[in-house]
Structure formats: structure tokens, C-alpha cells
Amino acid sequence: MLVALPILIMFPILFISILKESWYPFFFKIARFWAKIILIGMGFAYRIAREQTPKKDKSYMFIANHTSMADIMLMLVTVKNPFVFVGKKELAKIPLFGFFYKRTCILVDRSSAKSRQAVFLRAQKRLKSGLSICIFPEGGVPEEHIDLDAFKDGAFRLAINHKIPIVPLTFADNKKRFSYTFFSGGPGKMRVKIHEFLPTEHLTIDDTRALNEKARALILKQLHRFNK
């Protein structure tokens, strides 16, 4: 209900905003408002701590741990810079939400090497237009007993190729608030930590794995701090 009703009410404006790629920043503002409605309506109070703040009109690679469907909404309300999600194509099947998701996000079929290659080409086009990219580098939602799964290299390789900073974010409570286990979770706080950015200006593709491991260690360490 909370996902569908705002989309139905704002459908004409949303539809117009996706007619041109250059109008995407306006669509992004509406999406942030939509995300706030959902989080507040579900009884989630988000708290954001920042070590560094993204600059306006600059492109970044935003990454975070992935534990919940609420991660999408929390990322939208946390980050003001217009960004494009790279996400799994299965979400495009969700009624109403999927209509806009597949027209505004970069969809990937994780079982297809050709699809993964196409992601890079579409992401490059969006970065050249001045937008940022958001990827959950675990490549999906891990099993609930796993605090943080291994990271894929795609986000880091793309950031190095375009010399844009990595912005690591840690989501502390999303699994507890709204997990994929049916009838689990409930209202409460959702804590977010925006870490100091990881620069890529002087890195090469050979540094991809080291950057990957550095970002993962940063997020995992913060998750342990939150849990304490």
C-alpha cells in the first residue's frame, strides 16, 4: 500500500519525468519523497551520521551492505546527489514499482556475462551525463546469518575507470527492521553511517581487489560497532 499509493497519486508527474534522460534529476527528487513516505509510514526513524558529505554536481560511486528491501528507500533518503541504481532485473516484475524501476535503473541479469558487460556501458553513459551510480556490491541479499558477504568487483572497477570516489555507507538496522523473513521486524530506528570517501584518482585496474577489500573491511568494522 505504501509503495503503490504514492505512485498512483503521482503517476502523471512520474511518467512525464522519465520521458527524457535529462529530466532524471527531477524524477530522483520525487523518488526521494516517495522513499520518505514509505519509511515514515512503516514507523522507521532514520538517523544519519556523516564523516564526509558529497559535493553537489559531482559524480560518486555509492555502495552499502544489502540486507533488506528497505535498503533502496534508505539509500534514497540518505543521498541527495542524483544517482542511478544498478539492480537485479527481477524487481522489474513488481507491479507499478517495476514500471518505473526498469525505465530509470540499470538492470542486470547476474547469470549473464553479456548483461553484466552491458551494465558497464549504461553506467558509463550515466556518469558522463553527471549522475552518480549506486551498487550493492554483495550482488544480492545474503543469508540472514551472514553479516556481510564478499563484494563483487564491478563497482570498484567502474569507479577506478572513471576516477570517481567510492562512498561507503553502512546500514545498521535494516535486517532487524524489515528482513526477508516473513512476519519479522517492526518499527524503530534505522542508523546510517556515511564513511570518509575512498579516492580513485591515482588507482589503476590492478588496484581493484585492494580497493574492494578496503571498502568491505570499513563497512564490516562499522557493522560490528553498531552491533555493540
JSON list of C-alpha atoms in Angstrom, two decimals:
[
{"chain": "A", "resi": 1, "resn": "MET", "atom": "CA", "xyz": [0.00, 0.00, 0.00]},
{"chain": "A", "resi": 2, "resn": "LEU", "atom": "CA", "xyz": [2.74, 2.47, 0.98]},
{"chain": "A", "resi": 3, "resn": "VAL", "atom": "CA", "xyz": [4.69, 1.66, -2.18]},
{"chain": "A", "resi": 4, "resn": "ALA", "atom": "CA", "xyz": [1.73, 1.73, -4.56]},
{"chain": "A", "resi": 5, "resn": "LEU", "atom": "CA", "xyz": [-0.47, 4.62, -3.37]},
{"chain": "A", "resi": 6, "resn": "PRO", "atom": "CA", "xyz": [2.09, 7.44, -3.80]},
{"chain": "A", "resi": 7, "resn": "ILE", "atom": "CA", "xyz": [2.99, 6.06, -7.24]},
{"chain": "A", "resi": 8, "resn": "LEU", "atom": "CA", "xyz": [-0.67, 6.03, -8.27]},
{"chain": "A", "resi": 9, "resn": "ILE", "atom": "CA", "xyz": [-1.25, 9.56, -6.97]},
{"chain": "A", "resi": 10, "resn": "MET", "atom": "CA", "xyz": [1.87, 10.98, -8.63]},
{"chain": "A", "resi": 11, "resn": "PHE", "atom": "CA", "xyz": [1.73, 8.79, -11.75]},
{"chain": "A", "resi": 12, "resn": "PRO", "atom": "CA", "xyz": [1.27, 11.61, -14.34]},
{"chain": "A", "resi": 13, "resn": "ILE", "atom": "CA", "xyz": [4.22, 13.60, -12.94]},
{"chain": "A", "resi": 14, "resn": "LEU", "atom": "CA", "xyz": [6.37, 10.48, -12.61]},
{"chain": "A", "resi": 15, "resn": "PHE", "atom": "CA", "xyz": [5.57, 9.39, -16.14]},
{"chain": "A", "resi": 16, "resn": "ILE", "atom": "CA", "xyz": [6.47, 12.78, -17.62]},
{"chain": "A", "resi": 17, "resn": "SER", "atom": "CA", "xyz": [9.72, 12.89, -15.62]},
{"chain": "A", "resi": 18, "resn": "ILE", "atom": "CA", "xyz": [11.02, 9.68, -17.26]},
{"chain": "A", "resi": 19, "resn": "LEU", "atom": "CA", "xyz": [10.35, 10.72, -20.86]},
{"chain": "A", "resi": 20, "resn": "LYS", "atom": "CA", "xyz": [13.83, 12.23, -21.20]},
{"chain": "A", "resi": 21, "resn": "GLU", "atom": "CA", "xyz": [17.06, 11.12, -19.56]},
{"chain": "A", "resi": 22, "resn": "SER", "atom": "CA", "xyz": [17.94, 14.78, -18.93]},
{"chain": "A", "resi": 23, "resn": "TRP", "atom": "CA", "xyz": [14.86, 15.04, -16.68]},
{"chain": "A", "resi": 24, "resn": "TYR", "atom": "CA", "xyz": [16.10, 12.26, -14.39]},
{"chain": "A", "resi": 25, "resn": "PRO", "atom": "CA", "xyz": [17.22, 14.63, -11.55]},
{"chain": "A", "resi": 26, "resn": "PHE", "atom": "CA", "xyz": [13.57, 15.76, -11.23]},
{"chain": "A", "resi": 27, "resn": "PHE", "atom": "CA", "xyz": [12.43, 12.13, -11.11]},
{"chain": "A", "resi": 28, "resn": "PHE", "atom": "CA", "xyz": [15.07, 11.49, -8.44]},
{"chain": "A", "resi": 29, "resn": "LYS", "atom": "CA", "xyz": [13.64, 14.25, -6.23]},
{"chain": "A", "resi": 30, "resn": "ILE", "atom": "CA", "xyz": [10.19, 12.66, -6.46]},
{"chain": "A", "resi": 31, "resn": "ALA", "atom": "CA", "xyz": [11.70, 9.24, -5.68]},
{"chain": "A", "resi": 32, "resn": "ARG", "atom": "CA", "xyz": [13.32, 10.62, -2.52]},
{"chain": "A", "resi": 33, "resn": "PHE", "atom": "CA", "xyz": [9.95, 11.99, -1.39]},
{"chain": "A", "resi": 34, "resn": "TRP", "atom": "CA", "xyz": [8.34, 8.61, -2.14]},
{"chain": "A", "resi": 35, "resn": "ALA", "atom": "CA", "xyz": [11.02, 6.83, -0.10]},
{"chain": "A", "resi": 36, "resn": "LYS", "atom": "CA", "xyz": [10.44, 9.11, 2.90]},
{"chain": "A", "resi": 37, "resn": "ILE", "atom": "CA", "xyz": [6.70, 8.37, 2.80]},
{"chain": "A", "resi": 38, "resn": "ILE", "atom": "CA", "xyz": [7.39, 4.62, 2.91]},
{"chain": "A", "resi": 39, "resn": "LEU", "atom": "CA", "xyz": [9.96, 4.71, 5.72]},
{"chain": "A", "resi": 40, "resn": "ILE", "atom": "CA", "xyz": [7.95, 7.09, 7.91]},
{"chain": "A", "resi": 41, "resn": "GLY", "atom": "CA", "xyz": [4.72, 5.24, 7.15]},
{"chain": "A", "resi": 42, "resn": "MET", "atom": "CA", "xyz": [6.30, 1.97, 8.29]},
{"chain": "A", "resi": 43, "resn": "GLY", "atom": "CA", "xyz": [7.41, 3.55, 11.54]},
{"chain": "A", "resi": 44, "resn": "PHE", "atom": "CA", "xyz": [11.12, 3.76, 10.72]},
{"chain": "A", "resi": 45, "resn": "ALA", "atom": "CA", "xyz": [13.08, 6.73, 12.11]},
{"chain": "A", "resi": 46, "resn": "TYR", "atom": "CA", "xyz": [16.34, 7.05, 10.19]},
{"chain": "A", "resi": 47, "resn": "ARG", "atom": "CA", "xyz": [19.46, 8.56, 11.78]},
{"chain": "A", "resi": 48, "resn": "ILE", "atom": "CA", "xyz": [22.34, 9.58, 9.51]},
{"chain": "A", "resi": 49, "resn": "ALA", "atom": "CA", "xyz": [25.92, 10.15, 10.68]},
{"chain": "A", "resi": 50, "resn": "ARG", "atom": "CA", "xyz": [28.37, 11.65, 8.19]},
{"chain": "A", "resi": 51, "resn": "GLU", "atom": "CA", "xyz": [32.16, 11.60, 8.15]},
{"chain": "A", "resi": 52, "resn": "GLN", "atom": "CA", "xyz": [32.09, 13.40, 4.80]},
{"chain": "A", "resi": 53, "resn": "THR", "atom": "CA", "xyz": [29.35, 14.97, 2.66]},
{"chain": "A", "resi": 54, "resn": "PRO", "atom": "CA", "xyz": [29.12, 14.51, -1.13]},
{"chain": "A", "resi": 55, "resn": "LYS", "atom": "CA", "xyz": [29.51, 17.73, -3.11]},
{"chain": "A", "resi": 56, "resn": "LYS", "atom": "CA", "xyz": [26.77, 18.96, -5.38]},
{"chain": "A", "resi": 57, "resn": "ASP", "atom": "CA", "xyz": [27.25, 18.41, -9.13]},
{"chain": "A", "resi": 58, "resn": "LYS", "atom": "CA", "xyz": [29.95, 15.77, -8.62]},
{"chain": "A", "resi": 59, "resn": "SER", "atom": "CA", "xyz": [29.71, 12.08, -9.52]},
{"chain": "A", "resi": 60, "resn": "TYR", "atom": "CA", "xyz": [30.30, 9.30, -6.99]},
{"chain": "A", "resi": 61, "resn": "MET", "atom": "CA", "xyz": [30.02, 5.55, -6.61]},
{"chain": "A", "resi": 62, "resn": "PHE", "atom": "CA", "xyz": [27.73, 4.88, -3.62]},
{"chain": "A", "resi": 63, "resn": "ILE", "atom": "CA", "xyz": [27.96, 1.41, -2.06]},
{"chain": "A", "resi": 64, "resn": "ALA", "atom": "CA", "xyz": [26.37, -0.17, 1.02]},
{"chain": "A", "resi": 65, "resn": "ASN", "atom": "CA", "xyz": [25.66, -3.51, 2.67]},
{"chain": "A", "resi": 66, "resn": "HIS", "atom": "CA", "xyz": [22.45, -5.13, 1.45]},
{"chain": "A", "resi": 67, "resn": "THR", "atom": "CA", "xyz": [20.05, -6.85, 3.85]},
{"chain": "A", "resi": 68, "resn": "SER", "atom": "CA", "xyz": [16.53, -5.63, 3.09]},
{"chain": "A", "resi": 69, "resn": "MET", "atom": "CA", "xyz": [14.11, -4.22, 0.53]},
{"chain": "A", "resi": 70, "resn": "ALA", "atom": "CA", "xyz": [14.20, -1.08, 2.70]},
{"chain": "A", "resi": 71, "resn": "ASP", "atom": "CA", "xyz": [17.82, -0.53, 1.62]},
{"chain": "A", "resi": 72, "resn": "ILE", "atom": "CA", "xyz": [16.55, 1.09, -1.59]},
{"chain": "A", "resi": 73, "resn": "MET", "atom": "CA", "xyz": [14.39, 3.60, 0.29]},
{"chain": "A", "resi": 74, "resn": "LEU", "atom": "CA", "xyz": [17.04, 4.32, 2.90]},
{"chain": "A", "resi": 75, "resn": "MET", "atom": "CA", "xyz": [19.67, 4.97, 0.24]},
{"chain": "A", "resi": 76, "resn": "LEU", "atom": "CA", "xyz": [17.31, 7.41, -1.49]},
{"chain": "A", "resi": 77, "resn": "VAL", "atom": "CA", "xyz": [16.62, 9.45, 1.65]},
{"chain": "A", "resi": 78, "resn": "THR", "atom": "CA", "xyz": [20.28, 9.41, 2.71]},
{"chain": "A", "resi": 79, "resn": "VAL", "atom": "CA", "xyz": [21.88, 10.63, -0.53]},
{"chain": "A", "resi": 80, "resn": "LYS", "atom": "CA", "xyz": [20.88, 13.93, -2.13]},
{"chain": "A", "resi": 81, "resn": "ASN", "atom": "CA", "xyz": [23.08, 13.64, -5.22]},
{"chain": "A", "resi": 82, "resn": "PRO", "atom": "CA", "xyz": [21.03, 12.19, -8.10]},
{"chain": "A", "resi": 83, "resn": "PHE", "atom": "CA", "xyz": [22.19, 8.61, -8.65]},
{"chain": "A", "resi": 84, "resn": "VAL", "atom": "CA", "xyz": [21.11, 5.59, -10.67]},
{"chain": "A", "resi": 85, "resn": "PHE", "atom": "CA", "xyz": [20.70, 2.18, -9.09]},
{"chain": "A", "resi": 86, "resn": "VAL", "atom": "CA", "xyz": [22.29, -0.90, -10.62]},
{"chain": "A", "resi": 87, "resn": "GLY", "atom": "CA", "xyz": [19.92, -3.65, -9.57]},
{"chain": "A", "resi": 88, "resn": "LYS", "atom": "CA", "xyz": [18.62, -7.11, -10.37]},
{"chain": "A", "resi": 89, "resn": "LYS", "atom": "CA", "xyz": [16.13, -7.38, -13.21]},
{"chain": "A", "resi": 90, "resn": "GLU", "atom": "CA", "xyz": [13.68, -9.44, -11.11]},
{"chain": "A", "resi": 91, "resn": "LEU", "atom": "CA", "xyz": [12.46, -6.28, -9.33]},
{"chain": "A", "resi": 92, "resn": "ALA", "atom": "CA", "xyz": [11.06, -5.03, -12.63]},
{"chain": "A", "resi": 93, "resn": "LYS", "atom": "CA", "xyz": [8.24, -7.58, -12.21]},
{"chain": "A", "resi": 94, "resn": "ILE", "atom": "CA", "xyz": [6.79, -5.77, -9.18]},
{"chain": "A", "resi": 95, "resn": "PRO", "atom": "CA", "xyz": [3.52, -4.07, -10.25]},
{"chain": "A", "resi": 96, "resn": "LEU", "atom": "CA", "xyz": [3.72, -0.24, -10.59]},
{"chain": "A", "resi": 97, "resn": "PHE", "atom": "CA", "xyz": [7.14, -0.03, -8.92]},
{"chain": "A", "resi": 98, "resn": "GLY", "atom": "CA", "xyz": [8.62, -2.21, -11.67]},
{"chain": "A", "resi": 99, "resn": "PHE", "atom": "CA", "xyz": [7.28, 0.06, -14.42]},
{"chain": "A", "resi": 100, "resn": "PHE", "atom": "CA", "xyz": [9.47, 2.94, -13.25]},
{"chain": "A", "resi": 101, "resn": "TYR", "atom": "CA", "xyz": [12.29, 0.75, -11.93]},
{"chain": "A", "resi": 102, "resn": "LYS", "atom": "CA", "xyz": [13.12, -0.73, -15.34]},
{"chain": "A", "resi": 103, "resn": "ARG", "atom": "CA", "xyz": [12.95, 2.69, -17.02]},
{"chain": "A", "resi": 104, "resn": "THR", "atom": "CA", "xyz": [15.19, 4.54, -14.57]},
{"chain": "A", "resi": 105, "resn": "CYS", "atom": "CA", "xyz": [17.63, 1.94, -13.20]},
{"chain": "A", "resi": 106, "resn": "ILE", "atom": "CA", "xyz": [20.35, -0.14, -14.81]},
{"chain": "A", "resi": 107, "resn": "LEU", "atom": "CA", "xyz": [19.13, -3.72, -14.73]},
{"chain": "A", "resi": 108, "resn": "VAL", "atom": "CA", "xyz": [21.46, -6.69, -14.59]},
{"chain": "A", "resi": 109, "resn": "ASP", "atom": "CA", "xyz": [20.90, -10.41, -15.11]},
{"chain": "A", "resi": 110, "resn": "ARG", "atom": "CA", "xyz": [23.53, -11.82, -12.77]},
{"chain": "A", "resi": 111, "resn": "SER", "atom": "CA", "xyz": [23.54, -15.15, -14.64]},
{"chain": "A", "resi": 112, "resn": "SER", "atom": "CA", "xyz": [24.51, -13.49, -17.94]},
{"chain": "A", "resi": 113, "resn": "ALA", "atom": "CA", "xyz": [28.03, -12.27, -18.74]},
{"chain": "A", "resi": 114, "resn": "LYS", "atom": "CA", "xyz": [26.61, -10.26, -21.65]},
{"chain": "A", "resi": 115, "resn": "SER", "atom": "CA", "xyz": [24.19, -8.48, -19.31]},
{"chain": "A", "resi": 116, "resn": "ARG", "atom": "CA", "xyz": [26.99, -7.65, -16.86]},
{"chain": "A", "resi": 117, "resn": "GLN", "atom": "CA", "xyz": [29.02, -6.13, -19.70]},
{"chain": "A", "resi": 118, "resn": "ALA", "atom": "CA", "xyz": [26.01, -4.04, -20.78]},
{"chain": "A", "resi": 119, "resn": "VAL", "atom": "CA", "xyz": [25.81, -2.63, -17.24]},
{"chain": "A", "resi": 120, "resn": "PHE", "atom": "CA", "xyz": [29.23, -1.05, -17.67]},
{"chain": "A", "resi": 121, "resn": "LEU", "atom": "CA", "xyz": [28.23, 0.63, -20.92]},
{"chain": "A", "resi": 122, "resn": "ARG", "atom": "CA", "xyz": [25.00, 2.05, -19.48]},
{"chain": "A", "resi": 123, "resn": "ALA", "atom": "CA", "xyz": [26.72, 3.16, -16.29]},
{"chain": "A", "resi": 124, "resn": "GLN", "atom": "CA", "xyz": [29.41, 4.95, -18.29]},
{"chain": "A", "resi": 125, "resn": "LYS", "atom": "CA", "xyz": [26.72, 6.85, -20.18]},
{"chain": "A", "resi": 126, "resn": "ARG", "atom": "CA", "xyz": [25.04, 7.95, -16.93]},
{"chain": "A", "resi": 127, "resn": "LEU", "atom": "CA", "xyz": [28.33, 9.02, -15.36]},
{"chain": "A", "resi": 128, "resn": "LYS", "atom": "CA", "xyz": [29.21, 11.09, -18.42]},
{"chain": "A", "resi": 129, "resn": "SER", "atom": "CA", "xyz": [25.87, 12.90, -18.02]},
{"chain": "A", "resi": 130, "resn": "GLY", "atom": "CA", "xyz": [26.91, 13.96, -14.50]},
{"chain": "A", "resi": 131, "resn": "LEU", "atom": "CA", "xyz": [24.94, 11.43, -12.46]},
{"chain": "A", "resi": 132, "resn": "SER", "atom": "CA", "xyz": [26.25, 9.09, -9.77]},
{"chain": "A", "resi": 133, "resn": "ILE", "atom": "CA", "xyz": [25.87, 5.31, -9.51]},
{"chain": "A", "resi": 134, "resn": "CYS", "atom": "CA", "xyz": [24.68, 3.17, -6.61]},
{"chain": "A", "resi": 135, "resn": "ILE", "atom": "CA", "xyz": [25.60, -0.51, -6.37]},
{"chain": "A", "resi": 136, "resn": "PHE", "atom": "CA", "xyz": [25.14, -3.00, -3.55]},
{"chain": "A", "resi": 137, "resn": "PRO", "atom": "CA", "xyz": [28.43, -4.85, -4.12]},
{"chain": "A", "resi": 138, "resn": "GLU", "atom": "CA", "xyz": [27.40, -8.08, -2.41]},
{"chain": "A", "resi": 139, "resn": "GLY", "atom": "CA", "xyz": [25.47, -8.75, -5.62]},
{"chain": "A", "resi": 140, "resn": "GLY", "atom": "CA", "xyz": [22.30, -9.67, -3.76]},
{"chain": "A", "resi": 141, "resn": "VAL", "atom": "CA", "xyz": [20.95, -10.15, -0.26]},
{"chain": "A", "resi": 142, "resn": "PRO", "atom": "CA", "xyz": [23.00, -12.75, 1.66]},
{"chain": "A", "resi": 143, "resn": "GLU", "atom": "CA", "xyz": [21.51, -15.32, 4.04]},
{"chain": "A", "resi": 144, "resn": "GLU", "atom": "CA", "xyz": [20.47, -13.72, 7.31]},
{"chain": "A", "resi": 145, "resn": "HIS", "atom": "CA", "xyz": [23.20, -15.30, 9.43]},
{"chain": "A", "resi": 146, "resn": "ILE", "atom": "CA", "xyz": [25.86, -13.61, 7.26]},
{"chain": "A", "resi": 147, "resn": "ASP", "atom": "CA", "xyz": [26.82, -10.13, 8.48]},
{"chain": "A", "resi": 148, "resn": "LEU", "atom": "CA", "xyz": [28.47, -9.09, 5.20]},
{"chain": "A", "resi": 149, "resn": "ASP", "atom": "CA", "xyz": [29.02, -11.21, 2.12]},
{"chain": "A", "resi": 150, "resn": "ALA", "atom": "CA", "xyz": [32.01, -10.98, -0.23]},
{"chain": "A", "resi": 151, "resn": "PHE", "atom": "CA", "xyz": [31.96, -7.96, -2.56]},
{"chain": "A", "resi": 152, "resn": "LYS", "atom": "CA", "xyz": [31.91, -8.20, -6.36]},
{"chain": "A", "resi": 153, "resn": "ASP", "atom": "CA", "xyz": [34.49, -6.12, -8.22]},
{"chain": "A", "resi": 154, "resn": "GLY", "atom": "CA", "xyz": [32.16, -4.29, -10.63]},
{"chain": "A", "resi": 155, "resn": "ALA", "atom": "CA", "xyz": [31.53, -1.14, -8.60]},
{"chain": "A", "resi": 156, "resn": "PHE", "atom": "CA", "xyz": [35.22, -0.68, -7.85]},
{"chain": "A", "resi": 157, "resn": "ARG", "atom": "CA", "xyz": [36.37, -1.32, -11.41]},
{"chain": "A", "resi": 158, "resn": "LEU", "atom": "CA", "xyz": [33.84, 1.21, -12.71]},
{"chain": "A", "resi": 159, "resn": "ALA", "atom": "CA", "xyz": [34.89, 3.81, -10.12]},
{"chain": "A", "resi": 160, "resn": "ILE", "atom": "CA", "xyz": [38.56, 3.39, -11.00]},
{"chain": "A", "resi": 161, "resn": "ASN", "atom": "CA", "xyz": [37.85, 3.64, -14.74]},
{"chain": "A", "resi": 162, "resn": "HIS", "atom": "CA", "xyz": [36.03, 6.94, -14.25]},
{"chain": "A", "resi": 163, "resn": "LYS", "atom": "CA", "xyz": [38.20, 8.26, -11.41]},
{"chain": "A", "resi": 164, "resn": "ILE", "atom": "CA", "xyz": [35.21, 8.89, -9.15]},
{"chain": "A", "resi": 165, "resn": "PRO", "atom": "CA", "xyz": [35.30, 8.48, -5.35]},
{"chain": "A", "resi": 166, "resn": "ILE", "atom": "CA", "xyz": [33.80, 5.46, -3.62]},
{"chain": "A", "resi": 167, "resn": "VAL", "atom": "CA", "xyz": [31.31, 6.49, -0.91]},
{"chain": "A", "resi": 168, "resn": "PRO", "atom": "CA", "xyz": [30.86, 3.58, 1.53]},
{"chain": "A", "resi": 169, "resn": "LEU", "atom": "CA", "xyz": [27.67, 3.55, 3.62]},
{"chain": "A", "resi": 170, "resn": "THR", "atom": "CA", "xyz": [26.81, 1.19, 6.48]},
{"chain": "A", "resi": 171, "resn": "PHE", "atom": "CA", "xyz": [23.15, 0.35, 7.16]},
{"chain": "A", "resi": 172, "resn": "ALA", "atom": "CA", "xyz": [22.89, -0.92, 10.72]},
{"chain": "A", "resi": 173, "resn": "ASP", "atom": "CA", "xyz": [19.32, -1.98, 11.41]},
{"chain": "A", "resi": 174, "resn": "ASN", "atom": "CA", "xyz": [17.54, -2.78, 8.14]},
{"chain": "A", "resi": 175, "resn": "LYS", "atom": "CA", "xyz": [17.77, -6.56, 8.57]},
{"chain": "A", "resi": 176, "resn": "LYS", "atom": "CA", "xyz": [16.22, -6.28, 12.03]},
{"chain": "A", "resi": 177, "resn": "ARG", "atom": "CA", "xyz": [13.53, -3.81, 10.96]},
{"chain": "A", "resi": 178, "resn": "PHE", "atom": "CA", "xyz": [12.40, -5.34, 7.64]},
{"chain": "A", "resi": 179, "resn": "SER", "atom": "CA", "xyz": [14.12, -8.58, 6.66]},
{"chain": "A", "resi": 180, "resn": "TYR", "atom": "CA", "xyz": [13.16, -11.09, 4.00]},
{"chain": "A", "resi": 181, "resn": "THR", "atom": "CA", "xyz": [11.81, -13.43, 6.70]},
{"chain": "A", "resi": 182, "resn": "PHE", "atom": "CA", "xyz": [8.02, -13.14, 6.65]},
{"chain": "A", "resi": 183, "resn": "PHE", "atom": "CA", "xyz": [6.38, -11.70, 9.80]},
{"chain": "A", "resi": 184, "resn": "SER", "atom": "CA", "xyz": [9.72, -10.46, 11.13]},
{"chain": "A", "resi": 185, "resn": "GLY", "atom": "CA", "xyz": [10.82, -6.94, 12.03]},
{"chain": "A", "resi": 186, "resn": "GLY", "atom": "CA", "xyz": [8.95, -3.91, 13.26]},
{"chain": "A", "resi": 187, "resn": "PRO", "atom": "CA", "xyz": [9.09, -0.12, 13.73]},
{"chain": "A", "resi": 188, "resn": "GLY", "atom": "CA", "xyz": [12.18, 1.53, 15.17]},
{"chain": "A", "resi": 189, "resn": "LYS", "atom": "CA", "xyz": [15.37, 3.37, 14.26]},
{"chain": "A", "resi": 190, "resn": "MET", "atom": "CA", "xyz": [17.47, 2.83, 11.15]},
{"chain": "A", "resi": 191, "resn": "ARG", "atom": "CA", "xyz": [21.06, 4.02, 11.59]},
{"chain": "A", "resi": 192, "resn": "VAL", "atom": "CA", "xyz": [23.24, 5.02, 8.66]},
{"chain": "A", "resi": 193, "resn": "LYS", "atom": "CA", "xyz": [26.94, 5.87, 8.60]},
{"chain": "A", "resi": 194, "resn": "ILE", "atom": "CA", "xyz": [28.43, 7.69, 5.58]},
{"chain": "A", "resi": 195, "resn": "HIS", "atom": "CA", "xyz": [32.13, 6.97, 5.74]},
{"chain": "A", "resi": 196, "resn": "GLU", "atom": "CA", "xyz": [35.04, 9.03, 4.51]},
{"chain": "A", "resi": 197, "resn": "PHE", "atom": "CA", "xyz": [35.31, 8.67, 0.76]},
{"chain": "A", "resi": 198, "resn": "LEU", "atom": "CA", "xyz": [37.83, 6.34, -0.88]},
{"chain": "A", "resi": 199, "resn": "PRO", "atom": "CA", "xyz": [39.65, 8.19, -3.70]},
{"chain": "A", "resi": 200, "resn": "THR", "atom": "CA", "xyz": [40.44, 6.51, -7.01]},
{"chain": "A", "resi": 201, "resn": "GLU", "atom": "CA", "xyz": [42.33, 9.24, -8.92]},
{"chain": "A", "resi": 202, "resn": "HIS", "atom": "CA", "xyz": [45.71, 7.53, -8.68]},
{"chain": "A", "resi": 203, "resn": "LEU", "atom": "CA", "xyz": [44.50, 3.93, -8.89]},
{"chain": "A", "resi": 204, "resn": "THR", "atom": "CA", "xyz": [44.62, 1.51, -11.80]},
{"chain": "A", "resi": 205, "resn": "ILE", "atom": "CA", "xyz": [42.59, -1.59, -12.59]},
{"chain": "A", "resi": 206, "resn": "ASP", "atom": "CA", "xyz": [45.27, -3.62, -10.83]},
{"chain": "A", "resi": 207, "resn": "ASP", "atom": "CA", "xyz": [44.16, -1.94, -7.57]},
{"chain": "A", "resi": 208, "resn": "THR", "atom": "CA", "xyz": [40.57, -3.17, -7.89]},
{"chain": "A", "resi": 209, "resn": "ARG", "atom": "CA", "xyz": [40.82, -6.05, -5.42]},
{"chain": "A", "resi": 210, "resn": "ALA", "atom": "CA", "xyz": [42.66, -3.98, -2.79]},
{"chain": "A", "resi": 211, "resn": "LEU", "atom": "CA", "xyz": [40.02, -1.21, -3.04]},
{"chain": "A", "resi": 212, "resn": "ASN", "atom": "CA", "xyz": [37.27, -3.82, -2.80]},
{"chain": "A", "resi": 213, "resn": "GLU", "atom": "CA", "xyz": [38.74, -5.32, 0.37]},
{"chain": "A", "resi": 214, "resn": "LYS", "atom": "CA", "xyz": [39.37, -1.91, 1.94]},
{"chain": "A", "resi": 215, "resn": "ALA", "atom": "CA", "xyz": [35.74, -0.84, 1.42]},
{"chain": "A", "resi": 216, "resn": "ARG", "atom": "CA", "xyz": [34.37, -4.14, 2.73]},
{"chain": "A", "resi": 217, "resn": "ALA", "atom": "CA", "xyz": [36.57, -4.03, 5.83]},
{"chain": "A", "resi": 218, "resn": "LEU", "atom": "CA", "xyz": [35.38, -0.48, 6.55]},
{"chain": "A", "resi": 219, "resn": "ILE", "atom": "CA", "xyz": [31.70, -1.44, 6.38]},
{"chain": "A", "resi": 220, "resn": "LEU", "atom": "CA", "xyz": [32.17, -4.69, 8.32]},
{"chain": "A", "resi": 221, "resn": "LYS", "atom": "CA", "xyz": [34.03, -2.89, 11.11]},
{"chain": "A", "resi": 222, "resn": "GLN", "atom": "CA", "xyz": [31.20, -0.35, 11.39]},
{"chain": "A", "resi": 223, "resn": "LEU", "atom": "CA", "xyz": [28.58, -3.12, 11.48]},
{"chain": "A", "resi": 224, "resn": "HIS", "atom": "CA", "xyz": [30.39, -4.67, 14.45]},
{"chain": "A", "resi": 225, "resn": "ARG", "atom": "CA", "xyz": [30.46, -1.26, 16.17]},
{"chain": "A", "resi": 226, "resn": "PHE", "atom": "CA", "xyz": [26.73, -0.82, 15.59]},
{"chain": "A", "resi": 227, "resn": "ASN", "atom": "CA", "xyz": [26.02, -4.30, 16.96]},
{"chain": "A", "resi": 228, "resn": "LYS", "atom": "CA", "xyz": [27.89, -3.46, 20.17]}
]
